[in-house]
XYZ file of C-alpha atoms in Angstrom:
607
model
C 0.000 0.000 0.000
C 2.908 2.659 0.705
C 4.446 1.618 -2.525
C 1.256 2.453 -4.397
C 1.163 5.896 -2.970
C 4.326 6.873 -3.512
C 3.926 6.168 -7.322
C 1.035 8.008 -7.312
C 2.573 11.074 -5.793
C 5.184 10.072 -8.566
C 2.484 9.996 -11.492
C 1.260 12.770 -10.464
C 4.111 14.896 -10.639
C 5.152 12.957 -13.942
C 1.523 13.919 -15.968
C 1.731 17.839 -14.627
C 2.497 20.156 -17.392
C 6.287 21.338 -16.922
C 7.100 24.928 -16.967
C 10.193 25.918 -18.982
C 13.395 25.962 -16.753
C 15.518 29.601 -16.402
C 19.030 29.246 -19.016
C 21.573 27.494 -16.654
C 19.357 25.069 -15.018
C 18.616 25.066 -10.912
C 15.539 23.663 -11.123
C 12.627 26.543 -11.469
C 10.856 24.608 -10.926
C 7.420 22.513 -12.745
C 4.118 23.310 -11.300
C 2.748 26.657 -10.347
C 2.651 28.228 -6.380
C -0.748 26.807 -6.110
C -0.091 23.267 -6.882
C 3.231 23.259 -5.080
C 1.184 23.939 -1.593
C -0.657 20.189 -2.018
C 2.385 18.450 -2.424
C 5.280 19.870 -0.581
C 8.410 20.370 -2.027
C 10.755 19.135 0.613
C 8.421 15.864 1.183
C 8.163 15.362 -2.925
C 11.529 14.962 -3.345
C 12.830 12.936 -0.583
C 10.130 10.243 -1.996
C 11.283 10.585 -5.431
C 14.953 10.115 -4.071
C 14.342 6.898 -2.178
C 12.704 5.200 -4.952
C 15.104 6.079 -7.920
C 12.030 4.114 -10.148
C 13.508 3.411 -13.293
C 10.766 4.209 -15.385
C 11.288 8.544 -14.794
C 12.141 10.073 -18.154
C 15.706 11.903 -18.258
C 14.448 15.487 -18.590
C 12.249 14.194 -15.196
C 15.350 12.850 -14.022
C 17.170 16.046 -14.543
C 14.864 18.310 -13.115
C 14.597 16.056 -9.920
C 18.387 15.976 -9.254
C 18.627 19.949 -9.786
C 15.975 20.678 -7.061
C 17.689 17.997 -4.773
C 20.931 19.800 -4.770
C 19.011 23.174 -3.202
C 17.887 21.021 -0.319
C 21.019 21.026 2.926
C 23.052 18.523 2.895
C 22.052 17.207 6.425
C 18.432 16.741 5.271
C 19.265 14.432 2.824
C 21.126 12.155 5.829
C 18.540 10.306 7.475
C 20.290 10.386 10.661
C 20.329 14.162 11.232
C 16.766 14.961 10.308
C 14.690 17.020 12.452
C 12.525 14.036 13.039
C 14.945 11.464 14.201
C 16.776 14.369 15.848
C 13.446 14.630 18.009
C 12.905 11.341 18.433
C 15.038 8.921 18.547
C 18.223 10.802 19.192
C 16.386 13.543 21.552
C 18.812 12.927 24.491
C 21.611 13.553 22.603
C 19.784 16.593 21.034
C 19.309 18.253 24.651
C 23.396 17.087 25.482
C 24.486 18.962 21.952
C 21.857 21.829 23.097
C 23.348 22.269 26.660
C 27.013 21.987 25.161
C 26.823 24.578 22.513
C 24.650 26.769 25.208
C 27.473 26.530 28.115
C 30.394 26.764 25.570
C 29.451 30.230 24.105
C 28.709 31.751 28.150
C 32.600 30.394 28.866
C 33.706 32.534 25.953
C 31.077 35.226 26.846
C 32.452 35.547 30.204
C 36.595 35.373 29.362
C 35.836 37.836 26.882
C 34.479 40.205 29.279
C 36.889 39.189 31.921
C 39.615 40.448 29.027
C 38.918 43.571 28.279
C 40.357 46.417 30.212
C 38.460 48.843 31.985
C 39.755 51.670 29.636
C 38.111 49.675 26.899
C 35.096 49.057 28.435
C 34.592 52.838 29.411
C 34.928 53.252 25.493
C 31.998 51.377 24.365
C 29.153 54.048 23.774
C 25.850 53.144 24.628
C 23.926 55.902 26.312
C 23.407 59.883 25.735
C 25.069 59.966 22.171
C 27.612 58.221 23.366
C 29.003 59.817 26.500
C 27.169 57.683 29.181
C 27.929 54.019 30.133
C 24.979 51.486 30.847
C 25.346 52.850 34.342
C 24.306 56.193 33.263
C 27.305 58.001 34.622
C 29.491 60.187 32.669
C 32.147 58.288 30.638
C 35.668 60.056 32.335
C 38.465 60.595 30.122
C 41.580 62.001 31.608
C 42.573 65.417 30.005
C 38.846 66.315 28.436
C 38.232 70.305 29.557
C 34.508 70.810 30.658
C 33.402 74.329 29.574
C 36.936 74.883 28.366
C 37.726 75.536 31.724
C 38.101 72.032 34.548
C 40.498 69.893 32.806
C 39.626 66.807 34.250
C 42.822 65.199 35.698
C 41.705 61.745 37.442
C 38.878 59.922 39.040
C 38.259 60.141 42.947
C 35.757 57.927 43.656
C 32.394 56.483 42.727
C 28.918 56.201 44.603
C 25.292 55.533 43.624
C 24.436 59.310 42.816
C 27.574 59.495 40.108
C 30.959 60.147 40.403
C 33.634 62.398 41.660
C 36.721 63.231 39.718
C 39.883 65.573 40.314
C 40.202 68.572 38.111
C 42.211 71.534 37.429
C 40.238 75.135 37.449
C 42.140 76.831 34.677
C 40.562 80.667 35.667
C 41.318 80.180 39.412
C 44.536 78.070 38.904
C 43.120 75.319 41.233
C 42.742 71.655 41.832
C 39.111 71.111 42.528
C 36.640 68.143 42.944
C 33.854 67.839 40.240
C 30.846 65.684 41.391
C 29.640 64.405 38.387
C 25.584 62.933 39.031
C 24.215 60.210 36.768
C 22.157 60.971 33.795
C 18.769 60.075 35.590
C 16.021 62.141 36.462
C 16.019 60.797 40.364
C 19.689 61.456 40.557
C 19.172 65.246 39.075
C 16.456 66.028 41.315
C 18.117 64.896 44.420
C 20.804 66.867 43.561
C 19.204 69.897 42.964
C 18.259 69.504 46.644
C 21.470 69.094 47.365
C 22.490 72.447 45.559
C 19.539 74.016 47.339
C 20.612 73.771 50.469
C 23.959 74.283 49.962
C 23.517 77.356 48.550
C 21.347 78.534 51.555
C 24.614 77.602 53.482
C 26.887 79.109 51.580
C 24.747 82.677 51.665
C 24.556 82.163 55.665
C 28.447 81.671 55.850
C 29.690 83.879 53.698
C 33.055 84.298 55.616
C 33.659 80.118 55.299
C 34.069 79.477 59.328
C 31.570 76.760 60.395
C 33.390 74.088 58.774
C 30.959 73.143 56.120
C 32.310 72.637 52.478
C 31.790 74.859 50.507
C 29.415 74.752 46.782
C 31.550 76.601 44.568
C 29.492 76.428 41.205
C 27.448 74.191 39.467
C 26.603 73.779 35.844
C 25.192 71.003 32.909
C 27.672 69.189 31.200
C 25.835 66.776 28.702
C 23.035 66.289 29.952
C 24.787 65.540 34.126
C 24.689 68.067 37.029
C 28.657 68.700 37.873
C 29.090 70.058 41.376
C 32.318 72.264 41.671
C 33.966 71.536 45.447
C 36.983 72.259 46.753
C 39.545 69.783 47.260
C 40.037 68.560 49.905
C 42.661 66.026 52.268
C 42.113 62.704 53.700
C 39.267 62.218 55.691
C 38.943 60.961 58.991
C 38.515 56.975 58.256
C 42.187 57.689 56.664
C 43.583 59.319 59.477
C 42.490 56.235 61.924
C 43.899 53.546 59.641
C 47.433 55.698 59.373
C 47.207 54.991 63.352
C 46.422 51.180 62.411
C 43.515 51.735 64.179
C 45.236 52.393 67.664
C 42.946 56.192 67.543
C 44.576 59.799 68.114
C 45.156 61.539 70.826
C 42.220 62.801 73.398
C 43.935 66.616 72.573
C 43.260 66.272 69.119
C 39.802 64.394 69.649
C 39.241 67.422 71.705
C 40.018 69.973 68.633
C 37.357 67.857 66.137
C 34.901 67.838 68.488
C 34.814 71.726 69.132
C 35.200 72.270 65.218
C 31.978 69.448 64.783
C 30.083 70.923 67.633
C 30.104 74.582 65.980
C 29.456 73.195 62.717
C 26.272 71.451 64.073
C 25.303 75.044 66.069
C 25.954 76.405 62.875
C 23.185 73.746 60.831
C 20.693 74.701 63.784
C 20.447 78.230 63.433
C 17.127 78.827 62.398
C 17.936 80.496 58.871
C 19.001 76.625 58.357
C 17.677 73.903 60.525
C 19.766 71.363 58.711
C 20.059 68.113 59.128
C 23.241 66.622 57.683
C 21.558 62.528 58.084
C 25.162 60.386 57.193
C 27.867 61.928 59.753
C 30.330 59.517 60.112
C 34.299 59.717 59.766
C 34.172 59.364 55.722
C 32.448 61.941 55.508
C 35.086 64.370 57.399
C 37.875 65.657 55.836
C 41.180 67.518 56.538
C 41.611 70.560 54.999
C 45.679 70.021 54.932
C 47.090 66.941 55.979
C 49.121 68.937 58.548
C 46.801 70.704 60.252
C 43.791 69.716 62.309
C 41.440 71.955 60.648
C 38.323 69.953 59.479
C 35.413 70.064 57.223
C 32.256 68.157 57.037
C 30.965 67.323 53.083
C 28.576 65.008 51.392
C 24.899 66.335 51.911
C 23.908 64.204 49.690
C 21.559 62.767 52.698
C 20.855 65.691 54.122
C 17.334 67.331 55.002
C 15.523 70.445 56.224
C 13.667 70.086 59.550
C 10.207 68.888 59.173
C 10.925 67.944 55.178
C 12.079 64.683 56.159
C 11.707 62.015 52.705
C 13.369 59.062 53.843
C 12.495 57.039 56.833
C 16.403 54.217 56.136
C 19.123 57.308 56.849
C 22.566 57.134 58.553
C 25.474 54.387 58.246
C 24.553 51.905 60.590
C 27.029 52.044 63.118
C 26.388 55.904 63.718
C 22.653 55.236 63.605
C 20.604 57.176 66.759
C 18.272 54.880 68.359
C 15.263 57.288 67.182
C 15.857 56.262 63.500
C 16.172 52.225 64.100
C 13.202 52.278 66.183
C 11.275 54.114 63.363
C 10.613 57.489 65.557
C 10.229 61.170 63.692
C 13.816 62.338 64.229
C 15.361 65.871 64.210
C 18.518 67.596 64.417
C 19.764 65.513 67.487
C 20.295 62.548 65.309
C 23.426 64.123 64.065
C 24.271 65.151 68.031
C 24.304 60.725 68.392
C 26.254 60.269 64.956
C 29.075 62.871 66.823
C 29.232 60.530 70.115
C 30.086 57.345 68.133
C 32.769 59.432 66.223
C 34.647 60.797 68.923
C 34.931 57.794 70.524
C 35.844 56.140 67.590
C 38.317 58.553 66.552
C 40.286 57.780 69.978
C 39.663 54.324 70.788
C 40.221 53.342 66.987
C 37.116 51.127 66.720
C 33.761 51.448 66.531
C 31.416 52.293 69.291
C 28.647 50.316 68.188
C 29.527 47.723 65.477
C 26.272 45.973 64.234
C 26.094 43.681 61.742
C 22.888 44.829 60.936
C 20.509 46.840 62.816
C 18.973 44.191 65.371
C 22.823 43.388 66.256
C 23.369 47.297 65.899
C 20.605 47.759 68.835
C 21.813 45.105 70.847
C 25.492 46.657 70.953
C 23.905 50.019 71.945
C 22.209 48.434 74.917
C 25.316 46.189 76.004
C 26.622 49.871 76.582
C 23.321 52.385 77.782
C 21.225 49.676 79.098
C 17.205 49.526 78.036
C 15.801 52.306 76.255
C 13.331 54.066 78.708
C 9.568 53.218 78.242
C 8.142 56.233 76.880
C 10.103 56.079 73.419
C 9.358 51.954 73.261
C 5.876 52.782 73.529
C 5.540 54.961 70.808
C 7.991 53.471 68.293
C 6.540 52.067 65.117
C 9.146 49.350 65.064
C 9.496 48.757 68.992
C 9.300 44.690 68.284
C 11.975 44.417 66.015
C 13.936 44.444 68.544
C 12.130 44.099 71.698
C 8.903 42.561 73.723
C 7.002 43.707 76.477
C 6.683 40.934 79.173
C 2.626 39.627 79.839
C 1.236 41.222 82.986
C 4.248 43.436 83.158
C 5.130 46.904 82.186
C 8.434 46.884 80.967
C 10.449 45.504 77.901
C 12.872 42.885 77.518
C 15.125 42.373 74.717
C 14.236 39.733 72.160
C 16.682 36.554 72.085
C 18.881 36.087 69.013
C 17.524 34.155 65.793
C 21.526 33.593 65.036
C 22.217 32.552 68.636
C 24.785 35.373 69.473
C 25.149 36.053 72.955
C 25.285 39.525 74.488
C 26.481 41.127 78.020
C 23.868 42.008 80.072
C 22.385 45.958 79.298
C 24.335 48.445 80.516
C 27.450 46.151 81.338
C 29.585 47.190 78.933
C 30.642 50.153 80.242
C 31.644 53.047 78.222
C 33.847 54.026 81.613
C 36.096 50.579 80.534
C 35.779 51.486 76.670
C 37.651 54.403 77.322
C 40.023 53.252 79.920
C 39.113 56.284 82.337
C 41.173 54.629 85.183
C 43.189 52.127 83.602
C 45.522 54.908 81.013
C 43.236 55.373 78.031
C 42.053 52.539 75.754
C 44.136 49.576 76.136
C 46.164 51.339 78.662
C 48.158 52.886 75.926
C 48.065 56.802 76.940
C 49.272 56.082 80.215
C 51.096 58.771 81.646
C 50.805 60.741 78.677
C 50.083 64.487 79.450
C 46.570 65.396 78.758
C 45.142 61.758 79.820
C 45.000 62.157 83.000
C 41.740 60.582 84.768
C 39.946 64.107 84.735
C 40.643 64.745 81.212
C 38.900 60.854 80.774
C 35.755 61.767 83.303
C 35.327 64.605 81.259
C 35.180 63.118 78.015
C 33.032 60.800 79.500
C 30.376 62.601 80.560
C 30.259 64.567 77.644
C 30.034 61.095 75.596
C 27.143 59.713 77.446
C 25.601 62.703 77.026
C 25.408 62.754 73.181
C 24.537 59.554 73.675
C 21.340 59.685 75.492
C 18.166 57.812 73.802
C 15.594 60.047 74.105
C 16.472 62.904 71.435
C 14.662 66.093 73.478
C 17.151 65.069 76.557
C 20.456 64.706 74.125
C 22.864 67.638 74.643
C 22.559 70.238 71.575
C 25.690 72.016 70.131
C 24.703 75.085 72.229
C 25.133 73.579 75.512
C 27.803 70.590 74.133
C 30.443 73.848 73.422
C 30.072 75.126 77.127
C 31.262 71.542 78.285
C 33.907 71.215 80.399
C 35.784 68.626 78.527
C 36.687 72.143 76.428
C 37.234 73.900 79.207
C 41.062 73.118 79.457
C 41.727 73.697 75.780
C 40.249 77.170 76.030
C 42.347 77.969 79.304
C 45.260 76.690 78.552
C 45.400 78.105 74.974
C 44.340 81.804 76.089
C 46.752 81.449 79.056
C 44.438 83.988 80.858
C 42.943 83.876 84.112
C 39.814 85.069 83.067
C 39.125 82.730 80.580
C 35.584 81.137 81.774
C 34.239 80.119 78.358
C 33.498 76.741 78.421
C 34.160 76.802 74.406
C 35.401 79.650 72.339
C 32.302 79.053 69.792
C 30.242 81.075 72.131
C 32.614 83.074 74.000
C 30.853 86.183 72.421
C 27.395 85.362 73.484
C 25.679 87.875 75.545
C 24.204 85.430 78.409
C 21.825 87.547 79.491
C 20.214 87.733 75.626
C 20.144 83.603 76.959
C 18.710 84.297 79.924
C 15.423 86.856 78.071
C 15.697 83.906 75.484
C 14.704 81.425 78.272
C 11.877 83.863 79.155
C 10.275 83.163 76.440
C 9.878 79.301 77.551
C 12.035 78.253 75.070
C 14.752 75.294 75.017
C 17.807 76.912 75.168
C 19.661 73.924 73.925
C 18.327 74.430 70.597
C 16.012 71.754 69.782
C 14.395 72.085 66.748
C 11.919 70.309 64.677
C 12.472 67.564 62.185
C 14.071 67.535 58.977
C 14.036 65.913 55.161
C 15.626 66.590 51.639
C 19.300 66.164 50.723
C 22.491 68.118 49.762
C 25.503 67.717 48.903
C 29.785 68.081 49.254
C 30.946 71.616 48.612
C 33.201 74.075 48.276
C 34.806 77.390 47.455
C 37.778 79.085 48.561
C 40.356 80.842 47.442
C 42.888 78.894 48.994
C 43.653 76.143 51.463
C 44.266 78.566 54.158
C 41.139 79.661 54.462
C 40.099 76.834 55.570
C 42.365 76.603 58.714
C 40.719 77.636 61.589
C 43.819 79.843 62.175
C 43.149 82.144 59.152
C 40.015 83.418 60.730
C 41.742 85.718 63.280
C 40.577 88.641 61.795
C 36.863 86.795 61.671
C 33.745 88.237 63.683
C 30.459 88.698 63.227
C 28.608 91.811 62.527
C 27.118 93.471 65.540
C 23.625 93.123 63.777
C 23.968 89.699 62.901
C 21.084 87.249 63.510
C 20.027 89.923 66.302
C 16.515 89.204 65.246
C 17.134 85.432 66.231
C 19.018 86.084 69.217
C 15.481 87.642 70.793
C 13.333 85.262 69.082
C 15.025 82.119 69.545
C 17.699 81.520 72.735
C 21.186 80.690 72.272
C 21.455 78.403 69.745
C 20.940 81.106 67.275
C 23.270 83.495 68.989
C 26.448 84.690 67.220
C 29.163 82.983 67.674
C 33.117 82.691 66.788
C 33.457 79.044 65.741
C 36.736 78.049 66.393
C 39.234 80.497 68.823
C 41.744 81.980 66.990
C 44.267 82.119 69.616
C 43.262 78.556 70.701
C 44.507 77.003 67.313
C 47.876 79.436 67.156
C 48.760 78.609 70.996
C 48.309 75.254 71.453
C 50.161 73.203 68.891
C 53.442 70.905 69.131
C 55.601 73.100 68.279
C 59.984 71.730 67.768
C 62.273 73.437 70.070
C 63.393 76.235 67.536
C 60.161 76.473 65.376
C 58.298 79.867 65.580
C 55.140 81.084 64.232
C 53.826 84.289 63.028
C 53.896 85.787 66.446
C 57.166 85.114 66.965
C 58.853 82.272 69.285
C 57.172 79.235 70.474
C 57.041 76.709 72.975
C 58.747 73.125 72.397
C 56.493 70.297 71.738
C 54.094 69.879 74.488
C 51.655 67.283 75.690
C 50.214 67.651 72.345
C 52.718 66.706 69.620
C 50.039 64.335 68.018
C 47.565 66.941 67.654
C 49.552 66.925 64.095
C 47.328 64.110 61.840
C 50.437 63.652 60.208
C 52.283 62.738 62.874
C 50.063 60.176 62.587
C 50.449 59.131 59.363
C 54.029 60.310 59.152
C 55.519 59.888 62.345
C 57.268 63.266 61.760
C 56.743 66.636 64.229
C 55.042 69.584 62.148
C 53.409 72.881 63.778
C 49.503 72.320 63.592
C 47.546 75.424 63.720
């Protein structure tokens, strides 16, 4: 029965009228499109090749074996077509599929593992060209932007873009250029950022609150470039050029004045900044031999009661307000200080979570339970804690991960610090300036930045008139009259306090809450003015924020942030240097006030 219908499909073919073939043969071809459909082409022939009848005329013949040679070579072998491919052979189908599939990913992936990063910036894929698939700006060393930053090398990289090292080629400067991605988030946080800073910049016009400084901005391409100054190492650097052993309590003493003024200075309320991400990185020297500091990267940062995101501050400088989900304010930054001083002399981390539940059980090893009132009203409360049944208080909640912990509060921040046993580790013992009182001081001042509920946290105001700064100001002025508990308010009229606190207001300065962001900055002339030392001549105008004075207490008094004769008197000096005023000292208890005699090991006059 199959025989008969293959010669039928043959006789049919065979009695069809033949169209005449093209000069030079290939087979046009015999029946027209509409009889090819009911007997397909590719099924015709492979029945007319397996039964080679003997009977087919030559011209028949001919046409047959033209046609044949179109078809591929592996359809006319029985054991590669499609059919016994899916059949019979279908395992080693899937094996061949899998092998070809696996063998062109191993090339994939050396290739890419090949290629250099310069040619990989190269390729051009977004914005004409000039963006990678990142979206940030492609960098190429030596390109001018507006003919005038000739961009030298790259600094760094972060989610919002970039930041590269330029040279200004008006002002004859190195600068940093942030450089923010080509996406619309991206743009419109940083026009936030420019915002603020700008509000900043017109509020400190003589650059002495140690905030960078915005010096421009402009479009390059379709990216927002921020213009900053440049800038030393920060203060991560400076602790790892200790190998982590922490600085001196004299120079912890001299960031901590400089940090508390510059958070006095974000409170005023022609501000009410919050800066959201203080932490060590994000404080930088402005010459590596001087102790003269500035904070950057507002890219974080917010306006009280404009507060967007809820997930703010590296996690080991977190306040407790912000894990437990509370509305925070200013004071969160007041917290973020506390961790980095200690850090900064201890050469380790306060509070070292893992992530936040281990972050909140390091904070309690050290204060003990948060009080009630704030567990009661937090929105994430059992995270990390749960109230006992029939009982009014909290306890911690145990461990998924098994870790152990010290019982709250055991952990003493009186041990951290080595108050009695010679500094952390015992390794400022004897040193001058470490004595006990020096550590009690510190200490108290600590605990009090680091107090859980935010409206009993010291403010700057009050954190300045400390007496941990007491014996820098003293000692510096060499006066007997020197009472000012910090040279940052040394000009404030108390009894302008005193009508302030008539008025029932907190004279610490709280303020509201906060939200938007900013970012780094920068603009001076030269590296000078950004020394503390510079500002000699610096005071402010009589009128000056008079209006907030009345209206608002202290912590919108005027105020001289950093002493001038505090920073000229006080530093390590050699035997025979001298400073503008003529002879000094030799090297007191203070030599390491120097950060590069840190990272140096070599004596230089800090100022």
């Amino acid at each position: 029965m199959a025989w008969h219908k293959n010669e039928h499909v043959m006789l049919m073919d065979k009695n069809k009228p033949k169209m005449p073939v093209a000069p030079g043969g290939g087979g046009g071809g015999d029946m027209s499109l509409t009889q090819r459909r009911h007997v397909p082409l590719y099924g015709r022939l492979v029945a007319e090749d397996t039964l080679g009848l003997p009977h087919m005329t030559n011209s028949s013949s001919t046409d047959i074996q033209a046609m044949q040679a179109r078809i591929p070579p592996t359809f006319r072998d029985s054991s590669l077509a499609p059919l016994r491919k899916l059949s019979v052979d279908l395992i080693k189908t899937y094996k061949h599929i899998n092998e070809v599939y696996y063998a062109k990913k191993k090339r994939r992936a050396a290739q890419i593992q090949g290629e250099d990063t310069s040619h990989k910036k190269e390729r051009k894929i977004y914005n004409d060209g000039y963006d990678d698939d990142n979206h940030d700006y492609i960098v190429k060393n030596g390109e001018k932007f507006l003919e005038r930053y000739e961009i030298d090398s790259l600094i760094g990289k972060g989610s919002f873009g970039q930041v590269v090292k330029a040279f200004d080629h008006v002002e004859q400067c190195h600068v940093a250029i942030k450089i923010i991605k080509n996406k619309k988030p991206f743009l419109n946080q940083a026009q936030i950022e420019v915002k603020l800073l700008e509000m900043m910049n017109r509020a400190d016009v003589e650059n002495k609150y140690y905030i960078v400084k915005l010096k421009r901005h402009f479009m390059w391409r379709n990216h927002l470039c921020l213009v900053f100054e440049l800038l030393s190492y920060n203060l991560y650097d400076l602790l790892r050029n200790t190998n982590f052993r922490g600085v001196s309590l004299n120079l912890t003493r001299k960031f901590a004045q400089q940090l508390c003024t510059a958070l006095l200075f974000l409170s005023t309320p022609e501000l009410n900044i919050i800066h959201c991400d203080l932490k060590p990185e994000n404080i930088l020297l402005c010459n590596p031999k001087r102790s003269a500091i500035k904070i950057v990267d507002f890219g974080s940062s917010c306006q009280l009661g404009q507060r967007i995101y809820q997930y703010i501050q590296s996690r080991f400088y977190r306040s407790p307000e912000v894990l437990l989900g509370i509305p925070y304010d200013l004071a969160i930054d007041m917290w973020s200080l506390g961790c980095i001083l200690v850090e900064m002399h201890t050469g380790e981390p306060l509070f070292s979570g893992a992530n936040e539940i281990d972050q909140m059980n390091k904070i309690v090893e050290v204060l003990g339970m948060p009080p009630k009132h704030l567990l009661d009203q937090a929105n994430k409360t059992r995270k990390f804690f749960e109230k006992l049944p029939g009982e009014r208080r909290y306890i911690l909640k145990k461990s998924k991960d098994g870790k152990k912990y010290k019982i709250p509060g055991t952990r003493r921040l009186h041990d951290i610090l080595g108050v009695e046993t010679g500094g952390p580790g015992g390794r400022r013992a004897g040193e001058v300036g470490h004595s006990m009182s020096d550590y009690l001081k510190f200490k108290d001042l600590i605990l009090r930045m680091l107090e859980y509920d935010p409206k009993s946290r010291i403010t700057p105001y009050y954190a300045l008139q400390h007496n941990f700064f007491k014996r820098t100001s003293d000692e510096s002025t060499n006066t007997a009259n020197s009472t000012s508990s910090s040279p940052a308010v040394a000009s404030i009229d108390m009894s302008l306090a005193n009508s302030g606190s008539q008025h029932g207001l907190n004279l610490g300065g709280r303020l509201k809450e906060i939200s938007e962001k900013n970012y780094l900055s920068s603009a001076y002339p030269s590296s000078m003015e950004c020394d503390p030392s510079a500002s000699a001549s610096r005071r402010f105008h009589p009128q000056r924020f008079q209006s907030s004075v009345l209206n608002h207490g202290p912590a919108s008094l005027q105020y001289v942030p950093y002493p001038t004769n505090r920073m000229e008197s006080t530093p390590p000096k050699h035997p025979h240097s001298q400073s503008q005023n003529g002879p000094q000292n030799s090297k007191s208890d203070d030599q390491e006030d120097s950060p590069m005699v840190c990272v140096q090991q070599s004596p230089v006059v800090i100022h």
